[in-house]
Coordinates of C-alpha atoms and ligand atoms in Angstrom, one line a residue:
X24 CA -29.3 -5.7 4.5
X25 CA -27.3 -4.3 7.4
X26 CA -24.9 -1.5 6.4
X27 CA -21.4 -2.6 6.0
X28 CA -18.7 -0.7 7.9
X29 CA -16.7 1.6 5.7
X30 CA -13.0 1.2 5.5
X31 CA -10.5 3.2 3.5
X32 CA -6.8 2.9 2.6
X33 CA -4.4 4.3 0.1
X34 CA -1.0 4.0 -1.4
X35 CA 1.4 6.5 -2.9
X36 CA 2.3 5.7 -6.5
X37 CA 6.0 5.5 -6.1
X38 CA 6.7 2.5 -8.3
X39 CA 5.6 -1.0 -9.2
X40 CA 4.3 -3.2 -6.4
X41 CA 6.2 -6.2 -5.2
X42 CA 5.6 -9.4 -3.2
X43 CA 6.0 -7.4 0.1
X44 CA 3.2 -5.0 -0.9
X45 CA 1.1 -8.0 -2.0
X46 CA 1.3 -9.9 1.2
X47 CA 1.6 -6.9 3.5
X48 CA -1.3 -4.9 2.1
X49 CA -3.0 -5.8 -1.2
X50 CA -4.0 -9.4 -0.3
X51 CA -5.5 -8.2 3.0
X52 CA -7.5 -5.5 1.2
X53 CA -8.7 -8.0 -1.4
X54 CA -9.9 -10.2 1.5
X55 CA -11.8 -7.4 3.2
X56 CA -13.9 -6.6 0.1
X57 CA -16.8 -8.8 1.0
X58 CA -17.1 -7.8 4.6
X59 CA -16.6 -4.0 4.3
X60 CA -17.7 -1.1 2.1
X61 CA -14.1 -0.5 0.8
X62 CA -12.6 2.7 -0.5
X63 CA -9.1 2.2 -1.9
X64 CA -7.3 5.1 -3.6
X65 CA -4.0 6.1 -5.2
X66 CA -2.6 9.0 -3.3
X67 CA -0.9 10.9 -6.2
X68 CA -0.9 14.3 -4.4
X69 CA 0.9 12.6 -1.5
X70 CA 3.5 11.4 -4.0
X71 CA 4.3 15.0 -4.7
X72 CA 5.3 15.7 -1.1
X73 CA 8.6 13.9 -1.5
X74 CA 9.1 14.1 -5.3
X75 CA 7.9 17.5 -6.2
X76 CA 11.0 18.3 -8.2
X77 CA 10.5 15.5 -10.7
X78 CA 6.9 14.6 -11.3
X79 CA 7.4 12.9 -14.6
X80 CA 6.8 9.4 -13.4
X81 CA 3.8 9.9 -11.1
X82 CA 1.2 9.5 -13.8
X83 CA 2.8 6.3 -15.2
X84 CA 3.0 4.9 -11.6
X85 CA -0.7 5.6 -11.1
X86 CA -1.6 3.6 -14.2
X87 CA 0.8 0.8 -13.2
X88 CA -0.6 0.8 -9.7
X89 CA -4.2 0.3 -10.8
X90 CA -3.0 -2.6 -12.9
X91 CA -1.3 -4.2 -9.9
X92 CA -4.4 -3.7 -7.8
X93 CA -6.8 -5.2 -10.4
X94 CA -4.5 -8.1 -11.0
X95 CA -4.1 -8.8 -7.3
X96 CA -7.9 -9.1 -6.9
X97 CA -9.2 -5.7 -6.0
X98 CA -12.5 -5.4 -7.8
X99 CA -14.2 -2.3 -9.1
X100 CA -17.6 -4.0 -8.6
X101 CA -17.0 -4.7 -4.9
X102 CA -14.9 -1.7 -4.0
X103 CA -14.6 2.0 -4.8
X104 CA -11.2 2.3 -6.5
X105 CA -10.2 5.8 -7.3
X106 CA -7.4 8.4 -7.6
X107 CA -7.0 11.2 -5.1
X108 CA -6.5 14.0 -7.6
X109 CA -9.7 13.1 -9.4
X110 CA -11.6 14.1 -6.3
X111 CA -10.8 17.8 -5.7
X112 CA -12.9 17.9 -2.5
X113 CA -9.9 16.3 -0.7
X114 CA -8.1 19.6 -1.2
X115 CA -10.9 21.7 0.2
X116 CA -11.2 19.6 3.3
X117 CA -7.4 19.7 3.6
X118 CA -7.6 23.5 3.7
X119 CA -10.3 23.5 6.4
X120 CA -8.4 21.0 8.5
X121 CA -5.1 22.8 8.1
X122 CA -6.6 25.9 9.8
X123 CA -7.4 23.9 13.0
X124 CA -4.3 21.7 13.2
X125 CA -1.7 22.8 15.6
X126 CA 1.8 22.7 14.1
X127 CA 3.4 20.9 17.1
X128 CA 1.1 17.9 16.4
X129 CA 2.8 17.6 13.0
X130 CA 6.3 18.3 14.2
X131 CA 6.2 15.5 16.8
X132 CA 4.9 13.0 14.3
X133 CA 7.4 10.1 14.4
X134 CA 7.0 9.3 10.7
X135 CA 7.8 12.9 9.9
X136 CA 10.9 12.9 12.0
X137 CA 12.0 9.5 10.5
X138 CA 11.6 10.6 7.0
X139 CA 13.5 13.8 7.4
X140 CA 16.5 11.7 8.6
X141 CA 16.1 8.9 6.0
X142 CA 15.7 11.2 3.0
X143 CA 18.4 13.7 4.0
X144 CA 19.4 14.0 0.3
X145 CA 16.1 15.7 -0.5
X146 CA 14.8 19.0 0.7
X147 CA 11.8 18.1 2.7
X148 CA 11.5 21.3 4.6
X149 CA 8.3 22.2 2.7
X150 CA 4.9 23.2 4.1
X151 CA 3.3 20.3 2.2
X152 CA 5.6 17.7 3.7
X153 CA 4.9 18.9 7.2
X154 CA 1.2 18.9 6.4
X155 CA 1.2 15.4 4.9
X156 CA -0.8 13.9 7.8
X157 CA -3.4 16.7 7.4
X158 CA -4.0 15.7 3.8
X159 CA -4.1 12.1 4.9
X160 CA -6.7 13.0 7.6
X161 CA -8.8 14.6 4.9
X162 CA -8.5 11.5 2.7
X163 CA -9.9 9.4 5.6
X164 CA -12.6 11.4 7.2
X165 CA -14.0 12.8 4.0
X166 CA -15.6 9.4 3.6
X167 CA -16.4 9.0 7.3
X168 CA -14.4 5.8 7.2
X169 CA -14.5 3.8 10.4
X170 CA -11.4 1.7 9.8
X171 CA -8.1 2.3 8.1
X172 CA -6.2 -0.9 7.2
X173 CA -2.5 0.0 7.4
X174 CA 0.8 -1.2 8.5
X175 CA 2.3 -0.2 11.8
X176 CA 4.3 2.6 10.2
X177 CA 1.0 4.4 9.4
X178 CA -0.5 4.2 12.9
X179 CA 0.8 7.7 14.0
X180 CA -1.0 9.1 10.9
X181 CA -4.3 7.5 11.9
X182 CA -3.7 8.8 15.4
X183 CA -3.3 12.4 14.2
X184 CA -6.4 11.9 12.0
X185 CA -8.4 11.0 15.1
X186 CA -7.1 14.1 16.9
X187 CA -8.0 16.3 14.0
X188 CA -11.5 14.8 13.6
X189 CA -12.1 15.3 17.3
X190 CA -10.9 18.9 17.2
X191 CA -13.1 19.7 14.2
X192 CA -16.1 18.1 16.0
X193 CA -15.3 20.1 19.1
X194 CA -15.1 23.4 17.3
X195 CA -17.9 23.1 14.8
X196 CA -20.2 20.3 15.9
X197 CA -20.0 16.6 15.2
X198 CA -19.5 15.8 11.6
X199 CA -16.8 13.1 11.6
X200 CA -16.4 9.6 13.3
X201 CA -13.0 8.9 14.7
X202 CA -11.4 6.2 12.6
X203 CA -9.6 3.2 14.0
X204 CA -6.4 1.8 12.5
X205 CA -6.9 -1.8 11.4
X206 CA -3.5 -3.3 11.7
X207 CA -2.7 -5.6 8.8
X208 CA -0.8 -8.6 10.0
X209 CA 2.8 -8.0 9.2
X210 CA 3.7 -11.0 7.0
X211 CA 7.3 -10.1 6.5
X212 CA 8.9 -11.1 3.3
X213 CA 12.6 -10.7 2.7
X214 CA 14.3 -9.8 -0.5
X215 CA 17.0 -12.0 -2.1
X216 CA 19.6 -10.4 0.1
X217 CA 17.6 -11.2 3.3
X218 CA 16.8 -7.5 4.0
X219 CA 13.2 -6.4 4.1
X220 CA 11.8 -6.5 0.5
X221 CA 11.8 -2.9 -0.7
X222 CA 12.0 -1.0 -3.9
X223 CA 14.8 1.2 -2.5
X224 CA 17.0 -1.8 -1.6
X225 CA 16.7 -3.1 -5.2
X226 CA 15.9 -6.6 -3.9
X227 CA 12.3 -6.9 -4.8
X228 CA 10.3 -9.3 -6.9
X229 CA 7.5 -7.4 -8.7
X230 CA 4.0 -8.6 -9.5
X231 CA 4.8 -7.5 -13.1
X232 CA 8.1 -9.5 -13.3
X233 CA 8.3 -12.0 -16.1
X234 CA 9.1 -15.7 -15.4
X235 CA 12.7 -15.0 -16.6
X236 CA 13.1 -12.1 -14.2
X237 CA 11.8 -14.3 -11.4
X238 CA 14.2 -17.1 -12.2
X239 CA 17.1 -14.8 -12.3
X240 CA 16.2 -13.1 -9.0
X241 CA 15.5 -16.4 -7.3
X242 CA 18.9 -17.7 -8.4
X243 CA 20.6 -14.8 -6.6
X244 CA 18.8 -15.5 -3.3
X245 CA 20.9 -16.0 -0.2
X246 CA 20.4 -19.4 1.4
X247 CA 21.8 -21.0 4.6
X248 CA 25.2 -19.3 4.7
X249 CA 26.8 -22.0 6.8
X250 CA 26.2 -24.5 4.0
X251 CA 29.3 -24.0 1.9
X252 CA 29.2 -27.2 -0.3
X253 CA 26.4 -29.3 -1.7
X254 CA 27.5 -32.2 0.5
X255 CA 27.1 -30.1 3.7
X256 CA 23.8 -30.6 5.4
X257 CA 21.7 -27.4 5.4
X258 CA 19.3 -25.8 7.9
X259 CA 16.0 -24.8 6.2
X260 CA 14.9 -23.0 9.4
X261 CA 17.3 -20.2 8.7
X262 CA 16.9 -20.2 4.9
X263 CA 15.0 -17.5 3.2
X264 CA 14.4 -19.7 0.1
X265 CA 12.8 -22.2 2.4
X266 CA 10.5 -19.5 3.7
X267 CA 9.5 -18.9 0.1
X268 CA 8.9 -22.6 -0.4
X269 CA 6.6 -22.6 2.6
X270 CA 4.6 -19.7 1.1
X271 CA 4.5 -20.9 -2.5
X272 CA 5.2 -24.6 -2.9
X273 CA 2.8 -27.4 -2.2
X274 CA 3.1 -29.1 1.2
X275 CA 4.6 -32.3 -0.2
X276 CA 7.4 -30.4 -1.9
X277 CA 8.0 -28.4 1.3
X278 CA 8.4 -31.6 3.3
X279 CA 10.6 -33.1 0.6
X280 CA 12.9 -30.0 0.5
X281 CA 13.1 -29.8 4.3
X282 CA 14.3 -33.4 4.6
X283 CA 16.7 -33.3 1.6
X284 CA 18.2 -30.0 2.7
X285 CA 19.0 -31.4 6.1
X286 CA 20.5 -34.6 4.7
X287 CA 22.3 -32.8 1.8
X288 CA 20.1 -34.7 -0.7
X289 CA 19.4 -31.5 -2.7
X290 CA 21.7 -28.6 -3.5
X291 CA 20.8 -24.9 -3.2
X292 CA 20.8 -24.4 -6.9
X293 CA 18.2 -27.1 -7.6
X294 CA 16.2 -26.1 -4.5
X295 CA 16.0 -22.5 -5.8
X296 CA 14.9 -23.7 -9.2
X297 CA 12.0 -25.6 -7.7
X298 CA 11.0 -22.6 -5.6
X299 CA 11.2 -20.4 -8.7
X300 CA 8.8 -22.7 -10.5
X301 CA 6.3 -22.5 -7.5
X302 CA 6.6 -18.8 -7.3
X303 CA 6.1 -18.3 -11.1
X304 CA 3.0 -20.6 -10.9
X305 CA 1.7 -18.5 -8.0
X306 CA 2.2 -15.3 -9.9
X307 CA 0.9 -16.6 -13.3
X308 CA -2.8 -15.8 -12.8
X309 CA -1.8 -12.3 -11.5
X310 CA 0.4 -11.8 -14.5
X311 CA -2.4 -12.9 -16.9
X312 CA -4.9 -10.5 -15.3
X313 CA -2.3 -7.8 -15.5
X314 CA -1.8 -8.4 -19.2
X315 CA -5.5 -8.4 -19.8
X316 CA -6.0 -5.0 -18.3
X317 CA -2.7 -3.6 -19.7
X318 CA -4.0 -4.3 -23.2
X319 CA -7.3 -2.4 -22.4
X320 CA -6.2 1.1 -21.2
X321 CA -9.7 2.6 -22.0
X322 CA -11.3 0.0 -19.7
X323 CA -8.8 0.8 -17.0
X324 CA -9.4 4.6 -17.4
X325 CA -13.1 3.9 -17.1
X326 CA -12.6 2.0 -13.9
X327 CA -10.7 5.0 -12.4
X328 CA -13.2 7.5 -13.6
X329 CA -16.3 5.7 -12.4
X330 CA -14.7 4.8 -9.1
X331 CA -13.7 8.5 -8.7
X332 CA -17.2 9.6 -9.6
X333 CA -18.6 7.3 -6.9
X334 CA -16.1 8.6 -4.3
X335 CA -16.8 12.2 -5.3
X336 CA -20.5 11.9 -4.5
X337 CA -19.7 10.9 -1.0
X338 CA -17.0 13.6 -0.7
X339 CA -19.3 16.3 -1.9
X340 CA -22.0 15.4 0.6
X341 CA -19.4 15.5 3.4
X342 CA -18.2 18.9 2.2
X343 CA -21.7 20.3 2.3
X344 CA -21.9 19.3 6.0
X345 CA -18.4 20.7 6.6
X346 CA -19.2 24.1 5.0
X347 CA -22.5 24.3 6.9
X348 CA -20.7 23.5 10.2
X349 CA -17.9 26.1 9.5
X350 CA -20.6 28.5 8.3
X351 CA -18.8 29.2 5.0
X352 CA -21.4 28.0 2.5
X353 CA -21.2 29.0 -1.1
Ligands
LIG1 N1 0.6 7.6 3.9 C1 0.2 6.4 3.2 C2 1.5 5.6 2.8 O1 2.5 6.2 2.6 C3 -0.6 6.6 2.0 C4 -1.9 7.3 2.3 C5 -2.3 8.6 2.0 C6 -3.0 6.7 3.1 N2 -3.5 8.8 2.4 C7 -4.0 7.7 3.1 C8 -3.1 5.5 3.7 C9 -5.2 7.5 3.8 C10 -4.3 5.3 4.4 C11 -5.3 6.3 4.4 O2 1.4 4.4 2.7

């Protein structure tokens, strides 16, 4: 058997996952599981960088996130699923890397600059927040990952990771490969208000939503705003509900909706109801799996613990190489 290429990615546990996370990341990860040696982890220490004042939800979000992952098709048999804080070696490598990372590399990081502006209500002037990409670099290179499947917003972080890996290799001898970002195709999904689906906009449909939640959120969705009355012909090409139909309804229904929207044969209320049914049907197997795991917390804990054990073995080996390279062996 030829060795599969190793990839790694992670998410911060900041809340339940929604359709945007599913189509933007999780579904891609699930698809990659057969082709790659996958490491997927929950970055709970990274969640601290912006919510260090109130840490009360992090643990709950970790448990919810693993449920979302499992229900969306990440498999503990195929992939190594783990939690960052269960593998303390990340912290030791972070320390080594922090010693060799020039501060200006971090200060000019566009994600850093963006977040400082966006989250002006929080005090982000901490050492840990500035060092976020150094911890992320440790997460990635500790497994000698070759690829990092991420969205465009994370590309600067992977770039800094490459620079840090290169600098380490230059100073102490080659230990790390330089990882490539694997851009996940950005399959944009909009919230009911037509803004990007996001927890912070309060416009998201969650994987854990009940059919009732879904129906009520769908009923609020904005349609073709030029279509004031049911008798007015509509334009599905500019309608977010129609985009959802294309994603979740079967092709015959999509054609039917398209035609009847244009000739005012169907009203928006009815059209949304039909879409809600398609969406609920799409989410049903995910919901079922979620319930299955939710009712079995020991099994889920076991998945996290054994995944983290597997990850730790790899991380420990890398740390032995790192300590030898730096000549601080204990
Ligand atoms: N910064 C990533 C995010 O906010 C989460 C993350 C932490 C990550 N460590 C990582 C992603 C390592 C990829 C690889 O989404």
